[in-house]
């Protein structure tokens, strides 16, 4: 059948814990997406990765059907893990909460390359560095 | 529980940073949405443009404090990379499990068919109801192409009715088989069975669709008369299923795929005096599909069109 795209929705949720409350409910209800079908499918695909934040990229078609794929964890989550910090800085331009090496940035960029709007690895690394800066995580050589 | 929706529309590079800030105050998660751009009528669409990041804060006695902290965090993020101001919207609590269902209405098709979701009461008991739960498979009945194919299937069975009289009430005595290539939600297979086919084979290359078609068949109290399988024309031709020819074959896919399937032997699935119903064809693509079918010995018997979308019935 001729599938025509309506929208791309990415939900950042904790693995195995999708439920109809916001953000899932309002994000999907406005497109007429079967919320229970999504939650059931997401939870069953992610139940073995409890504790991780796993984005689901949902492709919504004009007839109300949808597909979704799991994406890599958000850069911010991977950076926190790499810098061994619990959360980013509330004042990132002043208070630095941690440090990551350029090699770690490269590793994260490689992992996330397919999910980023980057032309090459260099561009992906710049995006990851930008996210690090915005979280108060410094990048060292 | 009521909610306060916070949203910012930013470029793709900033979306994850903004999502990370919002996620600190919205532990249930955040959502990012991007719209779709179309180059032309045939283009299925490509995600493009800025991304709207949304999060939902619980409306409780900590809301004002959380909102202030959130704005501070966005302010500091904005000092590194410029950001638009956040927008706020109150969201009243509602039964989200039911809210999405408001988008669906029963769809009358042809003279006798009615497509409706599982939860809805049949508003017209004189029509044959086809219950389809919108899910991860294409074919909810809302797309013109599905509707056109359903009309042609109905017309096929009406013609048979005129020629041979009504099918016997027993399933065993109904002689007609149908093959549905690219069955999606199973909507066409279910309609064919309800209109009088004895058995139907529905195949799809997408395993989720096969699963969804099985669920929809169960909703319509259809059992083993519908055989479902993961595959396409080659799998049917090589004998993977109970039968590999039928007097009626339907394929509601896309014109280029149909042309490829005709090359791969789609026409061989149709019995010598049978009919082939093809859907998912845009008006400018009609001639190339007809031509590809002619090469395989078919000629047009009828067609239906709504807007740019067309469906064809072909016979040998």
mmCIF file of C-alpha atoms in Angstrom, chain B residues 127-267:
data_model
loop_
_atom_site.group_PDB
_atom_site.id
_atom_site.type_symbol
_atom_site.label_atom_id
_atom_site.label_comp_id
_atom_site.label_asym_id
_atom_site.label_seq_id
_atom_site.Cartn_x
_atom_site.Cartn_y
_atom_site.Cartn_z
ATOM 1 C CA UNK B 127 -24.077 -3.416 5.843
ATOM 2 C CA UNK B 128 -21.305 -5.998 6.232
ATOM 3 C CA UNK B 129 -19.033 -4.776 9.028
ATOM 4 C CA UNK B 130 -15.265 -5.128 8.695
ATOM 5 C CA UNK B 131 -13.650 -4.432 12.025
ATOM 6 C CA UNK B 132 -10.091 -3.167 11.846
ATOM 7 C CA UNK B 133 -8.093 -2.036 14.847
ATOM 8 C CA UNK B 134 -5.724 0.730 13.775
ATOM 9 C CA UNK B 135 -2.257 -0.519 14.556
ATOM 10 C CA UNK B 136 1.164 -1.012 13.053
ATOM 11 C CA UNK B 137 -0.064 -2.257 9.685
ATOM 12 C CA UNK B 138 -1.293 -0.273 6.746
ATOM 13 C CA UNK B 139 -4.921 -0.606 5.674
ATOM 14 C CA UNK B 140 -7.195 1.008 8.256
ATOM 15 C CA UNK B 141 -9.765 1.757 5.582
ATOM 16 C CA UNK B 142 -9.223 5.511 5.649
ATOM 17 C CA UNK B 143 -6.956 5.626 2.594
ATOM 18 C CA UNK B 144 -8.681 6.092 -0.789
ATOM 19 C CA UNK B 145 -6.664 3.278 -2.298
ATOM 20 C CA UNK B 146 -7.952 0.739 0.242
ATOM 21 C CA UNK B 147 -11.498 1.992 -0.282
ATOM 22 C CA UNK B 148 -11.205 1.669 -4.069
ATOM 23 C CA UNK B 149 -9.916 -1.888 -3.788
ATOM 24 C CA UNK B 150 -12.761 -2.770 -1.441
ATOM 25 C CA UNK B 151 -15.233 -1.363 -3.968
ATOM 26 C CA UNK B 152 -13.732 -3.476 -6.743
ATOM 27 C CA UNK B 153 -13.769 -6.598 -4.569
ATOM 28 C CA UNK B 154 -17.411 -5.954 -3.737
ATOM 29 C CA UNK B 155 -18.185 -5.468 -7.415
ATOM 30 C CA UNK B 156 -16.425 -8.770 -8.213
ATOM 31 C CA UNK B 157 -18.581 -10.659 -5.713
ATOM 32 C CA UNK B 158 -21.758 -8.893 -6.864
ATOM 33 C CA UNK B 159 -21.028 -10.003 -10.444
ATOM 34 C CA UNK B 160 -20.519 -13.585 -9.268
ATOM 35 C CA UNK B 161 -23.755 -13.387 -7.345
ATOM 36 C CA UNK B 162 -25.592 -12.382 -10.505
ATOM 37 C CA UNK B 163 -23.954 -15.119 -12.571
ATOM 38 C CA UNK B 164 -24.015 -18.046 -10.135
ATOM 39 C CA UNK B 165 -26.504 -17.101 -7.412
ATOM 40 C CA UNK B 166 -25.741 -16.817 -3.710
ATOM 41 C CA UNK B 167 -22.974 -18.969 -2.236
ATOM 42 C CA UNK B 168 -24.143 -21.845 -0.081
ATOM 43 C CA UNK B 169 -24.308 -20.885 3.552
ATOM 44 C CA UNK B 170 -21.832 -23.594 4.512
ATOM 45 C CA UNK B 171 -18.191 -22.524 4.229
ATOM 46 C CA UNK B 172 -17.385 -25.928 2.751
ATOM 47 C CA UNK B 173 -19.631 -25.344 -0.254
ATOM 48 C CA UNK B 174 -18.194 -21.964 -1.191
ATOM 49 C CA UNK B 175 -15.779 -22.592 -4.006
ATOM 50 C CA UNK B 176 -13.941 -19.300 -4.214
ATOM 51 C CA UNK B 177 -10.354 -18.676 -3.128
ATOM 52 C CA UNK B 178 -8.672 -15.281 -2.951
ATOM 53 C CA UNK B 179 -4.994 -14.321 -2.735
ATOM 54 C CA UNK B 180 -4.115 -10.965 -1.134
ATOM 55 C CA UNK B 181 -0.505 -9.945 -1.796
ATOM 56 C CA UNK B 182 0.745 -7.251 0.606
ATOM 57 C CA UNK B 183 -2.182 -7.847 2.942
ATOM 58 C CA UNK B 184 -1.227 -5.189 5.559
ATOM 59 C CA UNK B 185 -3.947 -5.120 8.198
ATOM 60 C CA UNK B 186 -5.800 -7.924 6.383
ATOM 61 C CA UNK B 187 -8.688 -5.613 5.473
ATOM 62 C CA UNK B 188 -9.063 -6.856 1.883
ATOM 63 C CA UNK B 189 -8.798 -10.533 2.865
ATOM 64 C CA UNK B 190 -11.402 -10.074 5.582
ATOM 65 C CA UNK B 191 -13.724 -8.269 3.168
ATOM 66 C CA UNK B 192 -13.333 -11.019 0.556
ATOM 67 C CA UNK B 193 -14.200 -13.707 3.111
ATOM 68 C CA UNK B 194 -17.194 -11.762 4.371
ATOM 69 C CA UNK B 195 -18.392 -11.210 0.816
ATOM 70 C CA UNK B 196 -18.391 -14.923 0.056
ATOM 71 C CA UNK B 197 -14.902 -16.345 -0.483
ATOM 72 C CA UNK B 198 -14.351 -19.788 1.003
ATOM 73 C CA UNK B 199 -10.745 -19.200 1.889
ATOM 74 C CA UNK B 200 -8.143 -16.537 1.465
ATOM 75 C CA UNK B 201 -4.361 -16.417 1.510
ATOM 76 C CA UNK B 202 -2.876 -13.129 2.730
ATOM 77 C CA UNK B 203 0.869 -12.553 2.607
ATOM 78 C CA UNK B 204 3.035 -9.610 3.533
ATOM 79 C CA UNK B 205 6.790 -9.032 3.667
ATOM 80 C CA UNK B 206 6.309 -7.121 6.938
ATOM 81 C CA UNK B 207 5.969 -9.553 9.836
ATOM 82 C CA UNK B 208 4.158 -6.938 11.973
ATOM 83 C CA UNK B 209 1.463 -6.720 9.301
ATOM 84 C CA UNK B 210 1.001 -10.489 9.301
ATOM 85 C CA UNK B 211 0.554 -10.377 13.083
ATOM 86 C CA UNK B 212 -1.857 -7.438 12.870
ATOM 87 C CA UNK B 213 -3.864 -9.141 10.105
ATOM 88 C CA UNK B 214 -4.262 -12.189 12.384
ATOM 89 C CA UNK B 215 -5.560 -9.978 15.193
ATOM 90 C CA UNK B 216 -8.010 -8.263 12.854
ATOM 91 C CA UNK B 217 -9.185 -11.626 11.509
ATOM 92 C CA UNK B 218 -9.937 -12.727 15.075
ATOM 93 C CA UNK B 219 -11.871 -9.488 15.640
ATOM 94 C CA UNK B 220 -14.042 -10.423 12.670
ATOM 95 C CA UNK B 221 -14.508 -13.992 13.908
ATOM 96 C CA UNK B 222 -12.514 -15.338 10.991
ATOM 97 C CA UNK B 223 -10.537 -18.470 11.692
ATOM 98 C CA UNK B 224 -8.648 -20.938 9.558
ATOM 99 C CA UNK B 225 -10.378 -19.811 6.372
ATOM 100 C CA UNK B 226 -7.749 -17.046 6.324
ATOM 101 C CA UNK B 227 -4.214 -18.331 5.837
ATOM 102 C CA UNK B 228 -1.592 -15.703 6.646
ATOM 103 C CA UNK B 229 2.059 -15.840 5.757
ATOM 104 C CA UNK B 230 5.290 -13.865 5.685
ATOM 105 C CA UNK B 231 6.289 -13.463 2.076
ATOM 106 C CA UNK B 232 5.268 -12.343 -1.382
ATOM 107 C CA UNK B 233 4.785 -13.665 -4.913
ATOM 108 C CA UNK B 234 7.857 -15.986 -5.008
ATOM 109 C CA UNK B 235 6.878 -17.756 -1.773
ATOM 110 C CA UNK B 236 3.347 -18.383 -3.080
ATOM 111 C CA UNK B 237 4.581 -19.595 -6.465
ATOM 112 C CA UNK B 238 7.087 -21.983 -4.937
ATOM 113 C CA UNK B 239 4.259 -23.675 -3.031
ATOM 114 C CA UNK B 240 4.881 -22.477 0.520
ATOM 115 C CA UNK B 241 1.111 -22.248 1.111
ATOM 116 C CA UNK B 242 -1.984 -24.403 0.701
ATOM 117 C CA UNK B 243 -2.728 -23.001 -2.766
ATOM 118 C CA UNK B 244 -0.839 -20.930 -5.304
ATOM 119 C CA UNK B 245 -3.601 -19.852 -7.674
ATOM 120 C CA UNK B 246 -6.982 -18.264 -7.174
ATOM 121 C CA UNK B 247 -9.804 -16.828 -9.303
ATOM 122 C CA UNK B 248 -9.328 -13.484 -7.515
ATOM 123 C CA UNK B 249 -5.950 -11.960 -6.667
ATOM 124 C CA UNK B 250 -5.612 -8.530 -5.049
ATOM 125 C CA UNK B 251 -2.504 -6.407 -4.555
ATOM 126 C CA UNK B 252 -2.902 -2.999 -2.945
ATOM 127 C CA UNK B 253 0.696 -1.839 -2.773
ATOM 128 C CA UNK B 254 2.415 0.815 -4.924
ATOM 129 C CA UNK B 255 2.622 1.094 -8.704
ATOM 130 C CA UNK B 256 6.406 0.463 -8.988
ATOM 131 C CA UNK B 257 6.119 -2.554 -6.657
ATOM 132 C CA UNK B 258 3.146 -3.904 -8.599
ATOM 133 C CA UNK B 259 5.121 -3.641 -11.833
ATOM 134 C CA UNK B 260 8.001 -5.542 -10.214
ATOM 135 C CA UNK B 261 5.561 -8.139 -8.895
ATOM 136 C CA UNK B 262 4.040 -8.604 -12.343
ATOM 137 C CA UNK B 263 7.569 -9.332 -13.561
ATOM 138 C CA UNK B 264 8.014 -11.769 -10.666
ATOM 139 C CA UNK B 265 4.861 -13.711 -11.594
ATOM 140 C CA UNK B 266 1.934 -11.952 -9.891
ATOM 141 C CA UNK B 267 -0.216 -12.770 -12.930
#
